[in-house]
């Protein structure tokens, strides 16, 4: 997963859900959630 793309999306709209992000990034919702948890640490 492209972490910088994920961060860019969150920066532009922090209200996006994990499902929204997964759809945009063409990734699994659970993978997006895991990546967000890693970023928050």
GROMACS .gro file of C-alpha atoms in nm:
model
   41
    1UNK     CA    1   0.000   0.000   0.000
    2UNK     CA    2   0.120   0.349  -0.081
    3UNK     CA    3   0.145   0.518   0.258
    4UNK     CA    4   0.206   0.863   0.112
    5UNK     CA    5  -0.109   0.839  -0.101
    6UNK     CA    6  -0.306   0.736   0.208
    7UNK     CA    7  -0.167   1.031   0.403
    8UNK     CA    8  -0.245   1.270   0.116
    9UNK     CA    9  -0.605   1.150   0.109
   10UNK     CA   10  -0.644   1.187   0.485
   11UNK     CA   11  -0.485   1.530   0.474
   12UNK     CA   12  -0.726   1.647   0.206
   13UNK     CA   13  -1.034   1.500   0.381
   14UNK     CA   14  -0.989   1.355   0.729
   15UNK     CA   15  -1.355   1.250   0.734
   16UNK     CA   16  -1.300   0.968   0.484
   17UNK     CA   17  -1.382   0.629   0.631
   18UNK     CA   18  -1.159   0.324   0.605
   19UNK     CA   19  -1.401   0.190   0.345
   20UNK     CA   20  -1.383   0.513   0.143
   21UNK     CA   21  -1.005   0.503   0.151
   22UNK     CA   22  -1.000   0.136   0.057
   23UNK     CA   23  -1.225   0.204  -0.241
   24UNK     CA   24  -1.011   0.495  -0.360
   25UNK     CA   25  -0.684   0.305  -0.314
   26UNK     CA   26  -0.826  -0.022  -0.447
   27UNK     CA   27  -0.721  -0.197  -0.126
   28UNK     CA   28  -0.890  -0.409   0.138
   29UNK     CA   29  -1.063  -0.215   0.418
   30UNK     CA   30  -0.878  -0.415   0.686
   31UNK     CA   31  -0.541  -0.339   0.525
   32UNK     CA   32  -0.621   0.032   0.522
   33UNK     CA   33  -0.722   0.017   0.889
   34UNK     CA   34  -0.395  -0.161   0.977
   35UNK     CA   35  -0.193   0.098   0.790
   36UNK     CA   36  -0.372   0.383   0.969
   37UNK     CA   37  -0.295   0.219   1.304
   38UNK     CA   38   0.074   0.194   1.206
   39UNK     CA   39   0.080   0.560   1.106
   40UNK     CA   40  -0.078   0.672   1.434
   41UNK     CA   41   0.201   0.513   1.642
   0.00000   0.00000   0.00000
